[in-house]
Coordinates of C-alpha atoms and ligand atoms in Angstrom, one line a residue:
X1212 CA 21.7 -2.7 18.5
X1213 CA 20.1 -6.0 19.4
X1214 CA 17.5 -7.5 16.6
X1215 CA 14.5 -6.0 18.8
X1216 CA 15.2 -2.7 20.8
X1217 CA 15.2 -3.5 25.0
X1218 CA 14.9 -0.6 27.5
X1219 CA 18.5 -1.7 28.7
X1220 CA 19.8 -1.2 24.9
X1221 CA 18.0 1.7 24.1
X1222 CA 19.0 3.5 27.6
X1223 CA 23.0 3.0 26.4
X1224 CA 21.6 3.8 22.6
X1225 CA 19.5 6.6 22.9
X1226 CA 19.0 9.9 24.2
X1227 CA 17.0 10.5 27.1
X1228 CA 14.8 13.0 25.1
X1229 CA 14.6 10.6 22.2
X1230 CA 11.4 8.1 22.0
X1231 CA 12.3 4.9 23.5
X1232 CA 10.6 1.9 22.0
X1233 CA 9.4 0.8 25.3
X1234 CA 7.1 3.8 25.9
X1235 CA 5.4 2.9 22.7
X1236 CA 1.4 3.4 23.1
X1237 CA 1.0 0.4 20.6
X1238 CA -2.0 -0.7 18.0
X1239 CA -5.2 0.7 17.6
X1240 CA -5.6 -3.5 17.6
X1241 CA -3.6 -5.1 19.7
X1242 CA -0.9 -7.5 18.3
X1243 CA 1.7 -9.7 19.8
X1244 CA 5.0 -8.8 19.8
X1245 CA 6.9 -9.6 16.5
X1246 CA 9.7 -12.7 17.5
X1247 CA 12.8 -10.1 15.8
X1248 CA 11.7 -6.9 14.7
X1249 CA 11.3 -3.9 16.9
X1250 CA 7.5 -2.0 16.6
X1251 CA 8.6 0.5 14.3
X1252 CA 10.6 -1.2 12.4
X1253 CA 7.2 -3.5 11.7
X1254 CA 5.6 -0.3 11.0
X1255 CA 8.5 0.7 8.2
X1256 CA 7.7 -2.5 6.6
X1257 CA 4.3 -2.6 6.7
X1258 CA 4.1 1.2 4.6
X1259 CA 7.0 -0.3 2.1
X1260 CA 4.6 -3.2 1.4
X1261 CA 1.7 -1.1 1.0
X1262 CA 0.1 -0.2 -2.1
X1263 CA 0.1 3.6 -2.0
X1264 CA 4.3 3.4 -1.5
X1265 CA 4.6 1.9 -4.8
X1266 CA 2.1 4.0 -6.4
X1267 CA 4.7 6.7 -5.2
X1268 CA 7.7 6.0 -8.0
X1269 CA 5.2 7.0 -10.7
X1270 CA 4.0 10.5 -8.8
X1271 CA 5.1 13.7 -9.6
X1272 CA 7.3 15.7 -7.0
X1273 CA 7.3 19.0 -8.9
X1274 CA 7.7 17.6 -12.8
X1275 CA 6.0 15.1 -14.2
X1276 CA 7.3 12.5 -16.3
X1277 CA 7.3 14.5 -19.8
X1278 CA 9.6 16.7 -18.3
X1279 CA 12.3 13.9 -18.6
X1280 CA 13.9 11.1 -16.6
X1281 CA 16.6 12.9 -14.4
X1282 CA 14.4 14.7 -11.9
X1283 CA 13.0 12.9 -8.6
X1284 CA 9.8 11.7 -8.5
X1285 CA 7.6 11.2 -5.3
X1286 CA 9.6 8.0 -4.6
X1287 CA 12.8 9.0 -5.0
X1288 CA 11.9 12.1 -2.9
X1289 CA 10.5 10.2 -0.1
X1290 CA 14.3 8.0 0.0
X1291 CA 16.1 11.0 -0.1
X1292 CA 14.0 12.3 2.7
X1293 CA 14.7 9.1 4.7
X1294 CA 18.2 9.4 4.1
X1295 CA 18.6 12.8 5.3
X1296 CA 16.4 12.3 8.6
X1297 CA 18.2 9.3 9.6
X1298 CA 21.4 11.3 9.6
X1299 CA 19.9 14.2 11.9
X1300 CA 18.6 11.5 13.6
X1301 CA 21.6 9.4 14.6
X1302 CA 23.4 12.4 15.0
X1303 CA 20.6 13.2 17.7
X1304 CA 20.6 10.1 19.2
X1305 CA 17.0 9.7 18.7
X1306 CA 14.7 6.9 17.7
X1307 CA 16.3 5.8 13.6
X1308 CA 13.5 3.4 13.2
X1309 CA 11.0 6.1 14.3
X1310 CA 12.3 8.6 12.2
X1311 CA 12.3 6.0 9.1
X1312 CA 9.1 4.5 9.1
X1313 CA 7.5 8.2 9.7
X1314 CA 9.9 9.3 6.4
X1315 CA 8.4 6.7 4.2
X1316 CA 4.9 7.3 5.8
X1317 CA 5.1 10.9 5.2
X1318 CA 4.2 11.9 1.7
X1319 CA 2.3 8.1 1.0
X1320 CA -0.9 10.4 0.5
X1321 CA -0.3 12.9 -2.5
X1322 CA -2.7 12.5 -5.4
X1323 CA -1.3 12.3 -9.0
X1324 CA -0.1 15.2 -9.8
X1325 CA 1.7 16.7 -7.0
X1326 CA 0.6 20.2 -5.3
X1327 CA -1.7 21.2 -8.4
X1328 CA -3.2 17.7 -8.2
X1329 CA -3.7 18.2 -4.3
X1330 CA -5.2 21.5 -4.8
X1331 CA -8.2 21.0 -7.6
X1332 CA -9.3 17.9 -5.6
X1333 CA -9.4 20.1 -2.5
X1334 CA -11.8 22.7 -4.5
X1335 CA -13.8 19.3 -5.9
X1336 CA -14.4 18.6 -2.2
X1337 CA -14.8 22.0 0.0
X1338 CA -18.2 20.8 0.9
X1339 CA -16.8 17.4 2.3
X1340 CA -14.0 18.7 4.3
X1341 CA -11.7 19.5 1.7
X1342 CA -8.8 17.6 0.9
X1343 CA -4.8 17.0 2.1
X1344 CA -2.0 14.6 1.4
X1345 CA -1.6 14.5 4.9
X1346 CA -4.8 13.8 6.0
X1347 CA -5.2 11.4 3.0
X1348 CA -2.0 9.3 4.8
X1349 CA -4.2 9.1 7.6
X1350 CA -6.7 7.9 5.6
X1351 CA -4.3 5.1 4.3
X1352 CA -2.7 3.9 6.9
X1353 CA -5.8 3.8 9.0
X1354 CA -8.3 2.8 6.2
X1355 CA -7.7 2.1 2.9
X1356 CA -5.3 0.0 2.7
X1357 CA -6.0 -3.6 2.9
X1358 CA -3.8 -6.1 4.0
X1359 CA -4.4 -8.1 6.6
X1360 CA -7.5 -9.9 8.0
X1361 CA -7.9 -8.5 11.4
X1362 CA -8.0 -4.7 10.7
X1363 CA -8.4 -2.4 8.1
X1364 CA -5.3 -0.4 7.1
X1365 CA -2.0 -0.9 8.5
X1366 CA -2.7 -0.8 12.0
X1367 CA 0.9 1.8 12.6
X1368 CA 2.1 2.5 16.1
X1369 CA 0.3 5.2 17.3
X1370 CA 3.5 7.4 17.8
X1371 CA 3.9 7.5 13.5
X1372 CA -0.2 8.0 13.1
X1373 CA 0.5 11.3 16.4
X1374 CA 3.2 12.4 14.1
X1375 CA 1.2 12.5 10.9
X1376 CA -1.6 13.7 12.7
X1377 CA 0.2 17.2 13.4
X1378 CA 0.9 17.6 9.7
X1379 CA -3.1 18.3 9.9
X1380 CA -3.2 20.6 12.9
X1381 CA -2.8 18.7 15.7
X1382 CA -1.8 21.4 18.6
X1383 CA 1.3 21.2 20.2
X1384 CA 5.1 20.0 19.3
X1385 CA 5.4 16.7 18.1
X1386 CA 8.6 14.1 19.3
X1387 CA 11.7 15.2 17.8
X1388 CA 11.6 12.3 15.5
X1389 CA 8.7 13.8 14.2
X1390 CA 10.4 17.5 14.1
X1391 CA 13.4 15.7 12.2
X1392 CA 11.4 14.1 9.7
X1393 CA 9.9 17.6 8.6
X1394 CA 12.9 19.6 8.2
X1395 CA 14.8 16.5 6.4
X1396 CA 11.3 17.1 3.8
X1397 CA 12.3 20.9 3.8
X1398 CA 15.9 20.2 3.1
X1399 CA 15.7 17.8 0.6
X1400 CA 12.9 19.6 -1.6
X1401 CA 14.5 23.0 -0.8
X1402 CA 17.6 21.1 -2.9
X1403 CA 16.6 18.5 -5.2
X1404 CA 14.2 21.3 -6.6
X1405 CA 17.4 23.7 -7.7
X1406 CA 19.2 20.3 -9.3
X1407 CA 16.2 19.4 -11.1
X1408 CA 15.2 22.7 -12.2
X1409 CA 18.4 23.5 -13.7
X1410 CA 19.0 19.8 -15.2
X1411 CA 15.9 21.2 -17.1
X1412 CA 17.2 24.6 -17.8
X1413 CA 14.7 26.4 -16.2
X1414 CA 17.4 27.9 -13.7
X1415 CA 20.6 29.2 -14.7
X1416 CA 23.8 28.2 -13.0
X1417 CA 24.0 32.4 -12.5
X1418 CA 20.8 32.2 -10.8
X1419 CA 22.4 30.5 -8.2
X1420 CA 23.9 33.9 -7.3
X1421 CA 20.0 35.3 -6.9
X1422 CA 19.9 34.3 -3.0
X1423 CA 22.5 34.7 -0.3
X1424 CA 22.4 30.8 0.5
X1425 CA 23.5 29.6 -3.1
X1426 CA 25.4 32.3 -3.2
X1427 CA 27.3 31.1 -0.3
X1428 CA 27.8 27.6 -1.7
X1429 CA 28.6 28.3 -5.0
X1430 CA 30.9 30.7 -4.3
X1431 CA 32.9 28.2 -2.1
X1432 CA 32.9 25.4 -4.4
X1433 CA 33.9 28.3 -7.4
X1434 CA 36.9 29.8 -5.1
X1435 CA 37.9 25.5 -4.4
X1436 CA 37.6 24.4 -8.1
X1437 CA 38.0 27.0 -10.9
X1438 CA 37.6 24.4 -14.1
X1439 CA 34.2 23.0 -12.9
X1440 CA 31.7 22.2 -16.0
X1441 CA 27.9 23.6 -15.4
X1442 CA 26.9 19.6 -14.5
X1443 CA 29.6 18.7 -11.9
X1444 CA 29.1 22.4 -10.6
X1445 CA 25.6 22.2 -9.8
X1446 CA 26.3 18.5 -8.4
X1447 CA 28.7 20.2 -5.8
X1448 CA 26.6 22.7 -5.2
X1449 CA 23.5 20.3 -4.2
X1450 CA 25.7 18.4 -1.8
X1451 CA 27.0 21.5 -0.3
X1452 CA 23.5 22.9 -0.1
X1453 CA 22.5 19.7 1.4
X1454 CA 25.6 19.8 4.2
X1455 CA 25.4 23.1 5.2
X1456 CA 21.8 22.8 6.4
X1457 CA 22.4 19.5 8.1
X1458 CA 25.2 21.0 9.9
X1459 CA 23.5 24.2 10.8
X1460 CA 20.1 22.4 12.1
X1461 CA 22.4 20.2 14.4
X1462 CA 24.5 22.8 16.0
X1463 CA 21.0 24.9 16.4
X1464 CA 19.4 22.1 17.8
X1465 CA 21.9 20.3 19.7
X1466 CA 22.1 24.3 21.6
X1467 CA 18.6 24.5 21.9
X1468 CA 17.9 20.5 23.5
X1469 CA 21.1 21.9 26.1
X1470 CA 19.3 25.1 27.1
X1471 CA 15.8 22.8 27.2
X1472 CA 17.4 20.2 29.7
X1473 CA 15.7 17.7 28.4
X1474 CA 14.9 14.1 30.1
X1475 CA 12.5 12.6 28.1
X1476 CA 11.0 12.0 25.0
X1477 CA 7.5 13.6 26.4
X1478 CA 9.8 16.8 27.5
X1479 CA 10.2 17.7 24.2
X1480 CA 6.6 17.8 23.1
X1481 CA 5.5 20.2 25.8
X1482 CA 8.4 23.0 24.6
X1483 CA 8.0 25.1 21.1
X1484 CA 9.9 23.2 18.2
X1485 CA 13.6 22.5 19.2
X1486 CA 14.6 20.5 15.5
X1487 CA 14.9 23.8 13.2
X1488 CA 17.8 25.5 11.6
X1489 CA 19.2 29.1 13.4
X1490 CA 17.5 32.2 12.8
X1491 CA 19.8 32.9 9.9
X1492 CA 19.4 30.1 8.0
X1493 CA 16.2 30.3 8.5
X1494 CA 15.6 33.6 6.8
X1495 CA 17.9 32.5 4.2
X1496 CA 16.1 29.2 3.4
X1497 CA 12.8 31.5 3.1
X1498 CA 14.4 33.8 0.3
X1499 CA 15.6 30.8 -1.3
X1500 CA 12.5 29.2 -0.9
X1501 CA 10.6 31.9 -2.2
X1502 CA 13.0 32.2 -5.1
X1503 CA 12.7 28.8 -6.1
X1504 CA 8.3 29.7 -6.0
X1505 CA 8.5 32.3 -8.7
X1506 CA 11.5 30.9 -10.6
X1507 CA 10.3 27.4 -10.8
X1508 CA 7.3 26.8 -9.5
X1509 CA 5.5 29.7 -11.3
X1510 CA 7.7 29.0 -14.3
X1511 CA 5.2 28.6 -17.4
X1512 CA 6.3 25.5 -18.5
X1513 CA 5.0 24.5 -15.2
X1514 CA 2.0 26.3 -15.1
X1515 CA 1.2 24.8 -18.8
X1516 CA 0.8 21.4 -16.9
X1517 CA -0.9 22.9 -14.2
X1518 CA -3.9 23.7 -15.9
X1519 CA -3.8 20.6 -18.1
X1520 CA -3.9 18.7 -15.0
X1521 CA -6.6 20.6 -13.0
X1522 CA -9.2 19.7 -16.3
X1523 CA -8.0 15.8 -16.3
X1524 CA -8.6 15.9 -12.5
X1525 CA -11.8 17.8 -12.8
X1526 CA -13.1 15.3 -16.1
X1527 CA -12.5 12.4 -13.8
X1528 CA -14.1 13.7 -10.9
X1529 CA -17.2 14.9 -12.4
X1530 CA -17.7 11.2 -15.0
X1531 CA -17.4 9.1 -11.7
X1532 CA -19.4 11.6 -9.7
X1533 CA -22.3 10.4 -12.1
X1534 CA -21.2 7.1 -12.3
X1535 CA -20.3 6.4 -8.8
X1536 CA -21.4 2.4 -9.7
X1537 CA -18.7 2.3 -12.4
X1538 CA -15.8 2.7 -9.3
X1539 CA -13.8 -0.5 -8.4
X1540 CA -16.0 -2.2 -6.0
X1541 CA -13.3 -1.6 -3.1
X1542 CA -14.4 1.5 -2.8
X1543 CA -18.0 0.3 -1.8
X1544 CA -17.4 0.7 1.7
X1545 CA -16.7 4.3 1.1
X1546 CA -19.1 5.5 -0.9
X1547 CA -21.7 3.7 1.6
X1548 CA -20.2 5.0 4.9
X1549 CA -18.8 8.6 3.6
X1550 CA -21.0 9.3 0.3
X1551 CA -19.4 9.5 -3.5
X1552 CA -17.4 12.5 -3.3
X1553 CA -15.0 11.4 -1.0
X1554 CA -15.0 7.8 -2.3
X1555 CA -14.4 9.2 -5.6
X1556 CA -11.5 11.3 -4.2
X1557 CA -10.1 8.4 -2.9
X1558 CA -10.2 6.8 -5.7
X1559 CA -8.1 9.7 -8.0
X1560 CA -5.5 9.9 -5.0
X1561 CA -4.8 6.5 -5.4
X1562 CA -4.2 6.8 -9.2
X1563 CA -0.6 7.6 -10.7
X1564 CA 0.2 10.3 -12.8
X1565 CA 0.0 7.9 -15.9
X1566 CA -3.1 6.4 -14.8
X1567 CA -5.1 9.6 -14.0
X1568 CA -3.8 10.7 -17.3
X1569 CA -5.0 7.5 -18.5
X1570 CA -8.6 7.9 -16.7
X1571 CA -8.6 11.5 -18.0
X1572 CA -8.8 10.5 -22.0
X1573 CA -11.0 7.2 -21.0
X1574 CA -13.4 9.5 -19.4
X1575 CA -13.7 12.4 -21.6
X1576 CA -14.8 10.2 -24.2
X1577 CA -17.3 8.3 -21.9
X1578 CA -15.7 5.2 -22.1
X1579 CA -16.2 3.4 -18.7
X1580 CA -13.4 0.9 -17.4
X1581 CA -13.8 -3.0 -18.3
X1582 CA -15.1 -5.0 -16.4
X1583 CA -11.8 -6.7 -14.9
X1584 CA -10.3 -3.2 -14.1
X1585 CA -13.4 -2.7 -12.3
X1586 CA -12.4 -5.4 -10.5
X1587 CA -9.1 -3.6 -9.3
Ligands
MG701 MG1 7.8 15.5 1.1

């Protein structure tokens, strides 16, 4: 691939149903071309610089940070996400810088806390609209963030903001990119979730026999290797778990693009979702899926946290609520424009776990934040 993508190079690259750089819509605010690197590979770089992508490595996924230091964290969840799209991606043909920058874009807006964190500042805010990580991402990318002088937020390509966009309802298919990027999510969590579960011993390796998909894979890897420690086990079995999905959502797809006959990258968003696995893995990703719920996610260890969270989240809501002037003064804009709920939403989302926990005891005891970290 030349250093910035050409129609020429990207007609011998790419399919014809994958999204060509030079069909881009562009900037909200226009901007010269960069001298080397292609749109969306600008746009990867501009999320990876931004504030809310580091705040990322210190967010719960599912466990949070007492739990241990094996299992992934929002960070590491996001890379593994990227990884996995890139490889349905390429495998596709379609756009890799696309699919990248819309990987590391996608989960940028989770609160602390993870779902249960997503889910009491959604309550806190039913009469503003509610809540969602995926609208907050928006939010980011097209608000909060400050960075550069011209614009407010990072001023993305309007193709990664469309693709966010139908994470919130938006009608319609999205590019395949887009489609790639959300089943990578699905695969990765779908796995990771089993690993870090059992690393934890809230699954069993025998539990692996509870749904007809880890069934499958751990009875291969059982039949190949009959001396396998629990550890190296349960590593096979993620990869497996990991391959087999890949694999099936590629053959699916690469049958279902065929039967679509697909010329162009605007094709595809006018047809029902073509990226997806077959019907049968589907069905067995749901029982897995909804194994994992009860087993893990409902798992009261899990739920202890849960409802330790919801009152930290709820403490700092309700102090800041009554001392909206106490909020670092970058949220000024908000709370002027959109009123102090939301700008004191905002301001939780962008905290980390150890800093809403942080926030939580500060608050409860009515201590307000020093003058320099009002600053921040
Ligand atoms: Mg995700």
């Amino acid at each position: 691939m030349p250093p910035i993508p050409t129609g020429k190079s990207e007609k011998i690259l790419l399919a014809p149903y994958a999204f060509h750089c030079v069909s881009s819509r562009g900037r909200r605010y226009p901007e010269a071309a960069h001298p080397y690197r292609g749109p969306f590979q600008r746009d990867r770089d501009r999320i990876i610089h931004c504030a809310a992508f580091r705040r990322l490595s210190e967010k719960m996924q599912v466990f949070t940070a007492e739990f241990g230091h094996y299992h992934r964290t929002r960070l590491t969840h996001t890379m593994e996400v990227v990884s996995i799209a890139r490889t349905l991606g390429r495998a596709l043909a379609l756009n890799e810088e696309l699919i990248e920058a819309a990987a590391l874009l996608h989960d940028v807006g989770h609160p602390p806390f993870g779902h249960a964190g997503e889910k009491i500042l959604d309550d806190l805010l039913k009469n503003e609209g509610g809540f969602n990580h995926n609208g907050q991402a928006l939010r980011i990318a097209e608000k909060l963030e400050r960075r550069y002088a011209d614009f407010p937020g990072l001023n993305l390509s309007w193709e990664i903001l469309d693709g966010q966009a139908f994470k919130i309802g938006k009608k319609g298919s999205p590019l395949l990119e887009i489609q790639v990027v959300d089943m990578a999510d699905s695969i990765a969590y779908d796995t990771h979730d089993v690993d870090d579960a059992m690393e934890m011993g809230l699954l069993q390796p025998e539990d692996c026999l509870g749904t007809s998909l880890w069934k499958l894979s751990a009875t291969k890897i059982r039949k190949r290797w009959q001396n396998l420690d629990d550890d190296l086990f349960r590593q096979l079995m993620i990869r497996d778990l990991i391959d087999i999905q890949v694999s099936d959502i590629l053959a699916a797809t690469q049958n279902r693009i065929r039967t679509a006959n697909l010329s162009s990258s605007e094709e595809a968003r006018t047809v029902p979702i073509l990226v997806a696995p077959s019907a049968e893995m589907a069905e067995q990703k749901g029982k897995a899926e909804a194994f994992l719920f009860q087993k893990v996610y409902r798992h009261p260890k899990v739920m202890r946290h849960r409802s330790r969270i919801c009152s930290w989240i709820e403490g700092i809501f309700e102090f800041y609520r009554q001392h909206a002037e106490l909020l670092p003064r970058r949220y000024a804009p908000i709370l002027s424009a959109e009123g102090t709920d939301r700008a004191v939403a905002d301001f939780i989302a962008d905290q980390t776990d150890r800093s809403a926990r942080a926030e939580a005891l500060r608050t409860q005891h009515d201590q307000p934040r020093s003058p320099i970290e009002a600053v921040l």
